[in-house]
XYZ file of C-alpha atoms in Angstrom:
361
model
C 29.124 -72.593 -33.576
C 28.418 -75.935 -35.177
C 29.552 -78.097 -32.230
C 26.994 -76.751 -29.786
C 23.298 -77.122 -29.183
C 21.352 -73.918 -28.715
C 17.665 -73.935 -27.915
C 15.103 -72.431 -25.565
C 11.812 -73.763 -24.253
C 9.185 -71.177 -23.428
C 7.762 -72.987 -20.422
C 11.017 -72.631 -18.523
C 12.672 -76.041 -18.841
C 16.184 -76.502 -20.177
C 17.653 -79.902 -20.993
C 21.129 -81.109 -21.947
C 21.390 -83.630 -24.742
C 23.864 -86.487 -24.269
C 24.751 -89.667 -26.104
C 23.368 -90.852 -29.418
C 19.959 -90.101 -30.880
C 18.711 -93.423 -29.553
C 20.086 -92.992 -26.021
C 19.279 -89.500 -24.826
C 19.258 -88.431 -21.206
C 17.825 -85.193 -19.888
C 18.762 -83.205 -16.811
C 16.585 -80.394 -15.550
C 18.695 -77.332 -14.824
C 16.251 -74.564 -14.018
C 12.574 -73.737 -14.345
C 10.209 -70.869 -13.635
C 9.666 -70.589 -9.891
C 13.155 -71.781 -8.952
C 15.535 -69.555 -7.046
C 17.991 -67.708 -9.247
C 21.332 -69.328 -8.301
C 23.239 -66.992 -5.999
C 20.396 -64.460 -5.714
C 17.300 -63.928 -3.570
C 14.942 -63.737 -6.552
C 12.823 -66.292 -8.410
C 13.010 -67.269 -12.072
C 10.000 -66.005 -14.031
C 11.119 -66.701 -17.606
C 13.947 -68.388 -19.517
C 14.881 -66.412 -22.630
C 17.857 -68.210 -24.158
C 20.307 -71.030 -23.525
C 23.575 -72.302 -24.962
C 25.676 -75.385 -24.208
C 29.045 -76.654 -25.424
C 30.329 -80.181 -25.986
C 31.605 -80.405 -22.392
C 28.158 -79.681 -21.006
C 29.030 -76.155 -19.840
C 25.926 -74.056 -20.258
C 24.593 -70.514 -20.265
C 21.047 -69.506 -19.354
C 19.598 -66.044 -19.904
C 16.612 -65.522 -17.625
C 14.257 -62.986 -16.135
C 13.273 -62.850 -12.472
C 10.859 -61.246 -10.031
C 13.545 -58.831 -8.830
C 13.456 -55.047 -9.269
C 12.659 -54.243 -12.911
C 15.990 -52.488 -13.450
C 18.003 -55.465 -12.156
C 15.872 -58.542 -12.914
C 17.666 -60.068 -15.934
C 20.586 -62.475 -15.469
C 22.955 -64.754 -17.346
C 23.913 -67.921 -15.477
C 26.972 -70.031 -16.334
C 26.968 -73.469 -14.708
C 24.858 -72.243 -11.779
C 26.840 -69.002 -11.288
C 25.715 -65.467 -12.142
C 28.072 -63.959 -14.727
C 25.915 -60.999 -15.840
C 23.106 -58.978 -14.312
C 21.028 -56.114 -15.631
C 21.677 -52.772 -13.951
C 25.116 -53.789 -12.675
C 28.686 -54.257 -13.897
C 28.737 -57.936 -12.967
C 31.084 -59.861 -15.249
C 32.653 -56.917 -17.077
C 34.278 -53.534 -16.535
C 31.607 -50.978 -17.317
C 32.523 -47.523 -18.637
C 32.283 -44.876 -15.925
C 28.656 -44.022 -15.231
C 27.203 -46.981 -17.148
C 25.692 -50.343 -16.234
C 24.438 -53.342 -18.190
C 21.161 -52.776 -20.008
C 17.972 -54.794 -19.796
C 18.907 -57.826 -21.919
C 21.652 -59.770 -23.657
C 21.358 -59.740 -27.436
C 24.005 -62.360 -28.352
C 25.120 -65.127 -26.006
C 27.588 -67.894 -26.873
C 29.872 -70.373 -25.137
C 32.353 -72.305 -27.266
C 34.007 -75.647 -26.585
C 36.909 -73.949 -24.777
C 34.473 -72.290 -22.391
C 34.951 -68.828 -23.921
C 31.829 -66.783 -23.191
C 30.813 -64.080 -25.642
C 28.043 -61.580 -24.870
C 26.728 -58.469 -26.604
C 24.348 -56.164 -24.787
C 23.332 -52.512 -24.453
C 24.568 -50.193 -21.744
C 22.467 -47.671 -19.886
C 23.417 -44.696 -17.793
C 23.226 -45.635 -14.128
C 19.750 -44.742 -12.886
C 18.307 -44.660 -16.410
C 16.491 -47.209 -18.585
C 17.459 -45.741 -21.963
C 20.063 -47.631 -24.002
C 23.075 -45.469 -24.724
C 25.634 -47.687 -26.442
C 26.609 -51.342 -26.850
C 29.486 -53.584 -25.859
C 30.799 -56.963 -26.930
C 32.376 -58.762 -23.968
C 34.414 -61.973 -24.194
C 35.430 -63.728 -20.974
C 34.743 -60.533 -19.053
C 36.913 -58.360 -21.333
C 35.295 -55.650 -23.439
C 36.353 -56.278 -27.039
C 34.195 -53.603 -28.688
C 32.427 -50.555 -27.271
C 30.295 -48.742 -29.824
C 31.162 -45.119 -30.371
C 34.650 -45.761 -28.991
C 36.402 -48.788 -30.517
C 38.021 -48.108 -33.910
C 37.424 -50.483 -36.818
C 40.756 -50.883 -38.584
C 39.793 -53.353 -41.305
C 41.754 -52.666 -44.514
C 39.687 -50.754 -47.033
C 37.910 -48.564 -44.496
C 38.773 -44.865 -44.180
C 40.807 -43.564 -41.232
C 38.709 -42.591 -38.243
C 36.155 -45.380 -38.729
C 34.706 -46.776 -35.507
C 32.063 -49.304 -34.509
C 28.642 -47.671 -34.243
C 26.473 -50.757 -33.714
C 26.561 -54.487 -32.938
C 24.031 -56.752 -34.643
C 25.190 -60.368 -34.145
C 28.391 -62.327 -33.590
C 29.450 -65.935 -34.154
C 32.608 -67.413 -32.577
C 34.569 -70.592 -33.218
C 37.046 -72.399 -30.953
C 40.125 -70.588 -32.279
C 39.558 -66.943 -31.392
C 37.894 -66.109 -34.703
C 34.663 -64.147 -34.826
C 32.211 -63.508 -37.640
C 30.705 -60.141 -36.778
C 27.649 -58.368 -38.128
C 27.981 -54.737 -37.116
C 27.607 -51.104 -38.102
C 30.454 -48.679 -38.594
C 30.779 -44.918 -38.806
C 32.910 -44.550 -41.936
C 35.525 -41.890 -41.311
C 33.623 -41.046 -38.135
C 30.177 -40.446 -39.678
C 27.134 -42.474 -40.654
C 25.985 -45.937 -39.664
C 26.833 -48.481 -42.370
C 26.058 -52.194 -42.050
C 29.098 -54.450 -42.454
C 30.160 -58.097 -42.121
C 33.662 -58.692 -40.716
C 35.998 -61.499 -39.698
C 37.610 -60.427 -36.423
C 40.422 -62.357 -34.718
C 41.126 -61.933 -31.003
C 43.912 -63.175 -28.743
C 43.531 -65.000 -25.436
C 43.257 -61.675 -23.598
C 40.424 -60.425 -25.797
C 42.516 -57.986 -27.814
C 41.617 -57.567 -31.478
C 44.591 -58.747 -33.548
C 43.057 -58.486 -37.024
C 39.908 -57.296 -38.770
C 38.890 -58.259 -42.309
C 36.002 -56.687 -44.183
C 33.909 -59.406 -45.829
C 31.229 -57.178 -47.331
C 29.570 -53.829 -46.665
C 26.326 -52.155 -47.676
C 26.815 -49.931 -50.712
C 29.623 -52.003 -52.192
C 29.187 -54.220 -55.259
C 30.520 -57.756 -54.945
C 32.429 -59.249 -57.906
C 30.053 -60.480 -60.605
C 26.976 -58.879 -59.052
C 24.860 -56.495 -61.164
C 23.966 -54.172 -58.281
C 25.314 -53.032 -54.914
C 24.652 -54.616 -51.518
C 21.361 -53.464 -50.032
C 21.599 -55.314 -46.738
C 22.268 -58.410 -44.676
C 20.204 -60.494 -42.290
C 22.198 -60.933 -39.108
C 19.985 -63.575 -37.509
C 21.792 -66.217 -35.450
C 20.915 -69.064 -37.804
C 21.632 -67.249 -41.065
C 25.433 -67.223 -40.741
C 27.997 -69.583 -39.182
C 31.771 -70.005 -38.810
C 33.758 -73.210 -38.318
C 37.062 -73.846 -36.537
C 39.033 -73.362 -39.758
C 37.697 -69.819 -40.032
C 35.440 -70.738 -42.968
C 32.077 -69.028 -42.826
C 28.721 -69.248 -44.553
C 26.758 -66.026 -44.962
C 23.825 -64.293 -46.650
C 23.701 -61.051 -48.613
C 20.895 -59.168 -50.360
C 21.556 -56.797 -53.278
C 19.612 -53.808 -54.544
C 16.734 -55.037 -56.720
C 16.417 -52.051 -59.037
C 17.381 -52.661 -62.698
C 19.613 -54.318 -63.701
C 18.831 -56.155 -60.459
C 15.605 -58.003 -59.678
C 13.803 -59.420 -56.654
C 14.153 -62.833 -58.331
C 17.966 -62.837 -58.349
C 19.121 -60.369 -55.695
C 20.015 -62.644 -52.763
C 22.979 -64.992 -52.348
C 24.461 -67.528 -49.953
C 28.277 -67.534 -49.786
C 30.987 -69.691 -48.256
C 33.911 -67.344 -47.642
C 34.295 -65.404 -50.914
C 32.651 -68.019 -53.139
C 28.983 -68.010 -54.112
C 27.242 -71.135 -52.831
C 23.812 -70.283 -54.263
C 21.941 -67.465 -55.941
C 18.219 -67.532 -55.263
C 17.574 -68.248 -58.976
C 19.846 -71.323 -59.007
C 18.387 -74.826 -59.439
C 17.246 -76.342 -56.154
C 19.708 -79.201 -55.536
C 17.201 -81.751 -54.213
C 14.099 -80.758 -56.215
C 14.628 -81.266 -59.968
C 13.038 -78.543 -62.055
C 12.709 -76.132 -59.133
C 14.778 -73.109 -58.127
C 15.475 -71.503 -54.771
C 13.151 -68.947 -53.276
C 14.431 -66.007 -51.206
C 17.118 -66.662 -48.571
C 15.884 -64.053 -46.102
C 14.439 -66.734 -43.796
C 16.970 -69.508 -44.490
C 18.967 -71.203 -41.730
C 22.422 -72.678 -42.314
C 25.463 -74.139 -40.579
C 28.931 -75.307 -41.634
C 31.165 -77.857 -39.890
C 34.927 -78.285 -39.749
C 34.930 -80.539 -42.821
C 33.227 -77.848 -44.874
C 29.949 -79.792 -44.920
C 26.875 -77.597 -44.622
C 23.142 -77.747 -43.962
C 20.387 -75.581 -45.452
C 16.831 -75.009 -44.256
C 14.689 -72.971 -46.635
C 12.337 -72.898 -49.585
C 12.018 -73.595 -53.270
C 9.861 -71.278 -55.385
C 6.665 -73.301 -55.420
C 3.662 -72.058 -53.501
C 1.487 -74.139 -51.252
C 2.285 -77.044 -49.004
C 5.455 -78.576 -50.446
C 8.014 -75.786 -50.779
C 10.047 -76.017 -47.554
C 13.069 -78.271 -47.076
C 15.978 -79.174 -44.855
C 18.885 -80.831 -46.622
C 22.570 -81.272 -45.896
C 25.657 -81.553 -48.077
C 28.262 -83.957 -46.671
C 31.301 -84.742 -48.789
C 29.566 -83.175 -51.775
C 26.475 -85.400 -51.459
C 23.065 -83.821 -50.800
C 20.716 -85.632 -48.407
C 17.146 -84.538 -47.660
C 16.307 -84.481 -43.949
C 12.772 -83.135 -44.240
C 10.426 -81.994 -47.008
C 7.078 -80.379 -46.391
C 4.217 -82.682 -47.362
C 6.210 -85.917 -47.169
C 5.959 -88.548 -44.398
C 7.886 -87.850 -41.218
C 11.067 -89.894 -40.579
C 10.483 -93.517 -39.612
C 11.830 -92.825 -36.117
C 8.770 -90.628 -35.412
C 5.800 -92.777 -34.338
C 2.514 -92.281 -36.152
C 1.372 -91.766 -39.737
C 2.168 -88.056 -39.894
C 3.398 -85.744 -42.617
C 5.874 -82.881 -42.408
C 3.924 -79.623 -42.122
C 6.977 -77.461 -42.734
C 6.089 -74.579 -40.433
C 8.415 -74.277 -37.480
C 11.643 -75.285 -39.216
C 13.036 -71.888 -38.315
C 15.608 -70.867 -35.732
C 18.840 -72.776 -36.125
C 20.026 -76.078 -37.623
C 23.271 -76.956 -35.768
C 25.518 -79.424 -37.614
C 28.181 -81.560 -35.922
C 31.557 -82.434 -37.382
C 30.159 -85.918 -38.040
C 27.463 -84.421 -40.258
C 24.635 -84.895 -37.760
C 22.009 -82.136 -37.754
C 19.706 -81.059 -34.931
C 16.407 -79.866 -36.370
C 12.825 -79.240 -35.344
C 9.915 -81.141 -36.906
C 6.389 -79.780 -37.118
């Protein structure tokens, strides 16, 4: 979600950002070697964090506890999920939480969204997956039907890849479905839920095997990485799709970035901030969209070498370069350095004011 900061530091320190760029303060929350809040184990690793605009935070961590129960999710110093247990959700009979959380998100209302595998109690093998919001299971793979218009009767969710939530009960969901009860087809959906976690509507955005309007070939796949899609509070979403590259398709024109149902860019389009250049592939791009419909893009033009990676934003229809590989670093960074470009990846959160959090290498 564009209003939040999401980052992890491998050495086990998590900080909260506050104030303006020139007046930051940092508060240490947890580090390796600390006691896990509410448990008799010690933190050994911090795997992921998320924080909303109120400063409410989530931390996914590993500990020195028994290997089948050593992973936790902490919300504001309280355990809300633990591997090998049913902490924080109602587990199906005979099942417990698996060894990790795949998606973890807290929005500005404090709604917590988790996706994770289940295992049979006493086993370490993943059996199925659940998506849990505020302790309520929204989707259980192999069980929950997918009723999006255009799908055949008997279709159910067969996999969960990634999910993005806004502050209004709207989810952008990358998943797999068993069409008519068979197969495992990748799909992108807009799912709306009520305050109790019940699904109230499902809309198919795109699905592997279908051909989008104006495209020469069918959809080959998506890339459901956290930073490659986003949804704002108006329900507008930015997303990536990759088509089949066999004739009449081509590897030079087969990937697209969309906002809702409108093409934002094809990979062969002119690069907006590099005259004479075109986009390269979008398979490693990172994007975000705010409530004004402004967006940010981190990715590549088609040159090779040391000047092909960029971060730029579009605010009110105006493109502004934030970083370009090979150019001097921003004036606020001390020293006569140049942007190396590597390490842009991950996420590029954008606020409703058009500010962007990004990583400089």
